[in-house]
XYZ file of C-alpha atoms in Angstrom:
376
model
C -3.491 -20.843 10.383
C -5.260 -20.152 7.061
C -6.935 -16.765 7.972
C -7.569 -14.371 5.093
C -4.966 -11.806 4.542
C -5.542 -8.808 2.278
C -3.063 -6.181 3.210
C -5.572 -3.558 2.017
C -5.258 -4.556 -1.621
C -7.374 -6.017 -4.446
C -4.139 -7.933 -5.583
C -4.460 -10.112 -2.384
C -7.970 -11.592 -3.718
C -9.070 -14.389 -1.557
C -5.243 -15.185 -0.434
C -4.988 -17.375 2.725
C -1.634 -17.209 5.099
C 0.033 -20.504 4.293
C 1.458 -20.622 7.925
C 0.896 -19.076 11.440
C 3.201 -15.917 12.522
C 5.256 -16.848 15.476
C 3.889 -13.816 17.297
C 0.339 -15.064 16.672
C 1.490 -18.394 17.951
C 2.692 -16.896 21.380
C -0.322 -14.780 21.637
C -2.798 -17.597 21.452
C -0.309 -19.559 24.070
C -1.112 -16.800 26.245
C -4.654 -17.347 25.767
C -5.575 -14.689 23.775
C -8.893 -15.219 21.454
C -8.113 -14.000 18.192
C -11.334 -12.101 16.901
C -10.561 -11.319 13.241
C -8.160 -9.328 11.020
C -8.321 -5.277 10.791
C -7.887 -2.958 8.006
C -4.859 -1.182 6.855
C -4.122 1.030 3.513
C -2.306 -1.047 0.684
C 0.710 -2.818 1.988
C 0.927 -0.396 4.833
C 2.282 2.702 3.086
C 0.118 5.264 4.221
C -0.707 7.307 7.590
C -4.310 6.889 6.640
C -6.217 3.574 6.348
C -8.128 4.087 3.197
C -8.062 1.621 0.259
C -9.982 0.763 -2.967
C -10.937 -2.480 -1.356
C -12.165 -1.470 2.161
C -12.886 2.091 1.665
C -12.032 4.592 4.762
C -11.382 3.591 8.147
C -12.843 6.502 10.253
C -11.739 7.988 13.382
C -14.063 7.011 16.306
C -14.089 10.573 17.680
C -15.293 12.277 14.603
C -16.126 10.086 11.504
C -14.879 12.689 9.142
C -11.591 12.016 10.082
C -9.015 9.169 9.284
C -7.971 6.805 12.154
C -4.610 6.916 11.039
C -2.362 4.414 9.301
C -1.268 1.913 8.685
C -2.728 -0.035 11.702
C -5.927 2.399 11.383
C -8.493 -0.460 11.840
C -6.543 -1.804 15.121
C -6.643 1.562 16.454
C -10.224 2.304 15.737
C -11.357 -1.062 17.330
C -9.319 -0.365 20.171
C -10.641 3.078 20.686
C -14.344 1.999 19.996
C -13.689 -0.240 23.026
C -14.457 -3.272 20.537
C -11.413 -5.092 22.020
C -9.011 -4.533 24.565
C -5.889 -4.763 22.262
C -4.919 -5.035 18.666
C -1.747 -6.295 16.995
C -0.156 -4.289 14.498
C 3.091 -3.547 12.768
C 5.055 -0.332 12.753
C 7.677 0.401 9.830
C 7.350 4.113 10.020
C 4.920 5.243 12.764
C 2.240 2.474 11.568
C 1.212 1.948 15.247
C 2.038 5.160 16.850
C 0.287 7.394 14.252
C -3.008 5.610 14.602
C -2.612 5.531 18.179
C -2.287 9.251 18.198
C -5.090 9.631 15.914
C -7.678 7.811 18.015
C -6.545 8.554 21.768
C -5.120 5.256 22.428
C -1.486 3.950 23.205
C 0.887 2.526 20.522
C 4.173 1.055 21.195
C 6.979 0.451 18.742
C 9.468 -2.029 20.764
C 13.324 -2.157 19.717
C 14.530 -3.561 16.728
C 14.903 -7.289 17.056
C 12.642 -7.763 20.350
C 9.609 -8.992 18.629
C 9.554 -12.337 16.539
C 9.017 -12.004 12.890
C 8.916 -15.660 11.723
C 8.715 -18.268 10.451
C 8.763 -16.435 7.069
C 10.313 -13.024 7.654
C 13.929 -12.363 8.842
C 13.408 -8.742 9.106
C 10.613 -6.277 7.462
C 11.848 -3.509 5.455
C 15.633 -4.027 6.178
C 14.914 -3.852 9.865
C 12.464 -0.752 9.980
C 9.366 -2.850 10.761
C 8.417 -4.516 14.014
C 5.440 -5.976 15.643
C 3.760 -5.288 18.723
C 0.194 -3.747 19.654
C -2.175 -0.906 20.186
C -3.770 -1.058 23.662
C -6.154 0.943 25.954
C -3.584 1.069 28.683
C 0.307 0.909 29.295
C 0.105 -2.126 31.352
C -1.745 -4.020 28.706
C 1.063 -3.244 26.134
C 3.701 -4.335 28.971
C 1.899 -7.690 29.642
C 1.749 -8.360 25.681
C 5.346 -7.729 25.689
C 6.019 -10.240 28.201
C 3.794 -12.596 26.338
C 5.374 -12.216 22.932
C 9.056 -10.588 23.057
C 12.126 -12.816 22.422
C 13.960 -14.321 19.569
C 11.986 -17.154 17.801
C 13.856 -19.828 15.837
C 16.336 -19.115 13.268
C 15.996 -15.203 13.618
C 18.984 -13.486 11.870
C 19.428 -11.175 15.305
C 17.560 -10.247 18.391
C 17.198 -7.302 20.470
C 17.580 -7.420 24.430
C 15.068 -8.598 26.246
C 14.361 -7.311 29.887
C 15.090 -9.799 33.058
C 12.487 -8.065 34.818
C 8.740 -8.602 33.464
C 7.767 -5.522 31.539
C 4.593 -5.380 33.468
C 6.743 -4.812 36.499
C 8.668 -2.280 34.861
C 5.462 -0.578 33.633
C 4.750 -0.079 37.404
C 8.076 1.039 38.589
C 9.299 4.724 39.115
C 11.748 5.510 36.361
C 13.236 8.335 38.473
C 14.234 11.630 37.272
C 14.378 11.075 33.371
C 16.297 13.942 31.171
C 14.098 14.622 28.298
C 14.957 16.122 25.095
C 12.207 18.238 23.514
C 11.924 18.318 19.832
C 9.076 20.706 18.666
C 9.896 21.327 15.014
C 11.177 18.613 12.343
C 13.286 21.445 10.815
C 11.873 20.928 7.278
C 7.955 20.922 7.754
C 6.362 23.338 10.395
C 4.679 21.971 13.449
C 0.986 23.606 13.899
C 0.136 26.185 16.609
C -2.268 23.447 18.069
C 0.312 20.534 17.786
C 3.110 22.905 19.412
C 0.608 23.589 22.275
C -0.178 19.839 23.033
C 3.662 18.780 22.950
C 4.427 21.691 25.265
C 1.537 20.546 27.600
C 3.141 16.978 27.627
C 6.409 18.488 28.570
C 4.792 20.728 31.387
C 3.197 17.535 32.616
C 6.478 15.701 32.640
C 8.229 18.533 34.365
C 5.302 18.385 37.090
C 6.312 14.978 37.504
C 10.100 15.824 38.417
C 11.713 15.283 34.970
C 14.156 17.487 33.356
C 13.307 18.874 29.881
C 15.841 20.508 27.405
C 14.801 21.853 24.180
C 16.757 20.666 21.249
C 17.161 20.793 17.488
C 16.182 17.699 15.325
C 19.958 16.487 14.024
C 18.672 14.714 10.788
C 17.718 16.210 7.108
C 14.477 14.611 6.806
C 14.005 14.442 2.670
C 17.697 12.806 2.488
C 16.592 10.455 5.143
C 13.054 9.650 3.435
C 14.657 9.218 0.065
C 16.475 6.460 1.772
C 13.528 4.823 3.499
C 11.727 4.845 0.309
C 14.416 3.053 -1.695
C 14.282 0.350 1.113
C 10.110 0.233 0.994
C 10.119 0.300 -2.727
C 12.609 -2.766 -3.358
C 10.752 -4.668 -0.577
C 7.306 -3.660 -1.960
C 8.569 -4.973 -5.481
C 9.646 -8.391 -3.828
C 6.222 -8.741 -1.833
C 4.462 -8.221 -5.088
C 6.717 -10.783 -7.122
C 6.219 -13.264 -4.497
C 2.672 -12.555 -4.357
C 2.362 -13.332 -8.128
C 4.388 -16.637 -8.106
C 2.049 -17.952 -4.712
C -0.736 -17.627 -7.000
C 0.455 -18.427 -10.139
C 0.165 -15.226 -12.264
C 1.773 -11.852 -12.275
C -0.142 -8.649 -10.268
C -1.638 -6.517 -12.657
C -1.358 -2.586 -12.471
C -4.774 -2.296 -12.411
C -5.021 -4.347 -9.125
C -2.774 -1.865 -7.359
C -3.435 1.469 -6.199
C -1.796 4.595 -7.312
C 0.159 5.029 -4.254
C 1.828 1.802 -4.420
C 2.351 2.058 -8.318
C 4.250 5.449 -7.591
C 6.550 3.725 -5.154
C 6.967 1.026 -7.637
C 7.720 3.298 -10.718
C 10.312 5.282 -8.863
C 11.750 2.876 -6.322
C 10.964 -0.595 -7.085
C 13.802 -1.199 -9.836
C 16.915 0.156 -7.587
C 19.947 -1.062 -8.021
C 21.771 -3.691 -5.275
C 24.304 -0.796 -4.416
C 21.556 1.826 -4.079
C 19.601 -0.432 -1.568
C 23.022 -1.364 0.176
C 23.592 2.332 0.371
C 20.112 3.191 1.836
C 20.591 0.379 4.342
C 23.993 2.091 5.308
C 22.628 5.327 5.731
C 19.915 4.112 8.025
C 22.445 2.114 10.106
C 24.305 5.244 10.377
C 21.508 7.391 11.390
C 20.942 4.919 14.252
C 24.457 5.640 15.556
C 23.994 9.171 15.197
C 20.910 9.178 17.448
C 22.501 6.605 19.792
C 25.259 9.128 20.334
C 22.775 11.864 20.760
C 20.921 9.922 23.449
C 23.905 9.469 25.429
C 22.859 12.792 27.052
C 19.188 12.119 27.157
C 17.123 9.090 28.704
C 14.152 10.271 26.309
C 13.187 12.304 23.264
C 9.739 13.965 23.222
C 8.055 15.299 20.270
C 4.770 15.622 18.643
C 3.289 12.611 16.787
C 1.918 14.438 14.162
C 2.203 18.229 13.111
C -1.393 18.983 13.205
C -4.703 17.102 14.227
C -5.837 13.741 12.496
C -6.459 14.354 8.656
C -9.608 14.476 7.056
C -11.035 11.312 5.212
C -9.416 11.603 1.516
C -6.731 14.084 2.667
C -3.903 11.655 2.151
C -5.333 9.659 -0.670
C -2.939 9.577 -3.846
C -5.607 9.819 -6.610
C -3.620 9.093 -9.687
C -0.100 8.520 -10.873
C 0.576 12.593 -11.656
C 2.499 13.015 -8.399
C 6.248 12.493 -7.995
C 7.325 10.319 -5.260
C 8.749 13.213 -3.666
C 5.713 15.215 -3.499
C 3.911 11.955 -2.141
C 6.550 11.686 0.769
C 6.084 15.278 1.420
C 2.257 15.285 1.671
C 2.732 12.145 4.207
C 5.802 13.097 5.971
C 5.058 16.673 6.696
C 1.981 15.369 8.632
C 4.206 12.816 10.822
C 7.840 13.847 10.352
C 9.129 12.359 13.601
C 8.007 8.707 13.800
C 10.236 7.135 11.091
C 13.194 8.090 12.658
C 12.955 5.767 15.618
C 12.321 2.893 13.014
C 15.357 3.638 11.582
C 17.368 3.603 14.473
C 15.611 0.637 16.086
C 14.757 2.580 19.283
C 11.558 1.815 21.217
C 8.917 4.477 20.927
C 5.265 5.341 21.874
C 2.424 7.529 21.244
C 0.818 8.475 24.686
C -2.651 9.965 24.605
C -2.202 13.162 26.693
C -3.751 15.981 25.049
C -7.116 16.882 22.858
C -7.276 19.270 20.276
C -10.114 22.318 20.264
C -12.187 20.193 18.039
C -12.321 17.254 20.340
C -9.676 15.195 18.783
C -6.842 13.021 20.276
C -3.311 14.293 19.892
C -0.632 11.901 21.056
C 2.552 12.781 22.456
C 5.644 10.935 21.335
C 8.112 9.424 23.452
C 11.391 7.749 21.986
C 13.723 5.643 24.508
C 17.471 4.278 24.142
C 17.891 1.249 22.394
C 16.484 -1.782 24.709
C 15.122 0.359 27.321
C 11.570 -0.538 27.146
C 10.985 -0.158 30.616
C 12.093 3.250 30.950
C 9.209 4.272 28.626
C 6.580 2.041 30.117
C 7.417 3.459 33.558
C-alpha cells in the first residue's frame, strides 16, 4: 500500500497508490515478497519500453535492442534471472510482446479471469487483463492458482477451472487441432519470423498435433482504429483523473508525443463513437469464437521480425498521424491485440532464436476459458 506509481510518465510525479490492487493482495497472501516496480512506456501504449522519465529498457540478450513493451521492465528482469516472475498487464500484447523479445514465458488469461479491483471495473473496455511474465509455464500456472477468480464487486467474471492450473500444466492435452496463421494480410511477416513460426509448427506436429494453414479473418486497420478509440478515451479519462487527484491539470509538456497524438485524435470521441468501437470489438470476439469451433489453438508469430532496436519505435514529435503511428507499431506485432479484443487466453512461448541470437516467441491462442489447454 502506498507504492510509488509512475506509469512511465513525468506527469505522475511522485504519485503514490492510495490503495492496494486485489491482485497484489492475493500475491502477498500466497507468500510472494514484492521487490519493487518495473518500467513501462508512458501509460502502456507502446511495444517498446522507452520513456522520457526512465530512458530505454534494454534487451538482456542484446543491449542494442528493446526489451519490448509495455511490460518491458518485467520481461527484462525475469530474462536476466533477477526475479522468477514479474506482474504485468496486457491490453494489446503487453505481456506477450516483451516475453517474446526477452525469451521468457508471457501468458494473457481470458477476460474476467483475473481481478481488477478495487478501483478498476475493466481495463480499456475489457481489452486489458493482469497476469505475469515467468521463466516457466508451471510458475505461470501456479500464479494463476494464487490470483485468478472474481473479486468483490467485479462487473463480470471469466470461468475459473475446477482443476488447479498447475495440474493442467502437467496434463497431456491430447491431439490438438492448430490453425497456423503466418501472415496478417496487411503487413508482411519477415522471412526470419516466418521460418520461426514454421519451426514452432513443426515442433507441434512432432508432438502429434494437427496443423492447418489458414488466413486471418480480420481487416487490421479497421480493427486497430476501433482499439485506439477505446485507448484514447480511456487515456483521456486516466489523465483527467490524475489531474483531479493531484489538484492541478496535466500539461502537454508533461506528456510524450505518442500520448499527445492519441489524445489529439482519439481523446475527445463522442459517446456514440466509443459505443460503436466497443460493439465492433465484441462482434470480433464472436467472429473469432465461431472460427475456433473448428480449432483448439491458433498459432502465429508474436512479432513480424526480430526485436526492435532501441529508438526504432519511439515517436519523436507530433508530426505523425495516428494512422502512421499505429502502422509503425502494429506492423511489428499485428496479431497479439486480436485476442485482447476477443478475450481469449494467449501466450508467447520462447521456442526459437534468430540468426543474430535474439529470442523469437511463438504465439498461441486458445478458446475462451480454456487456459488449461494452452498451459498443457
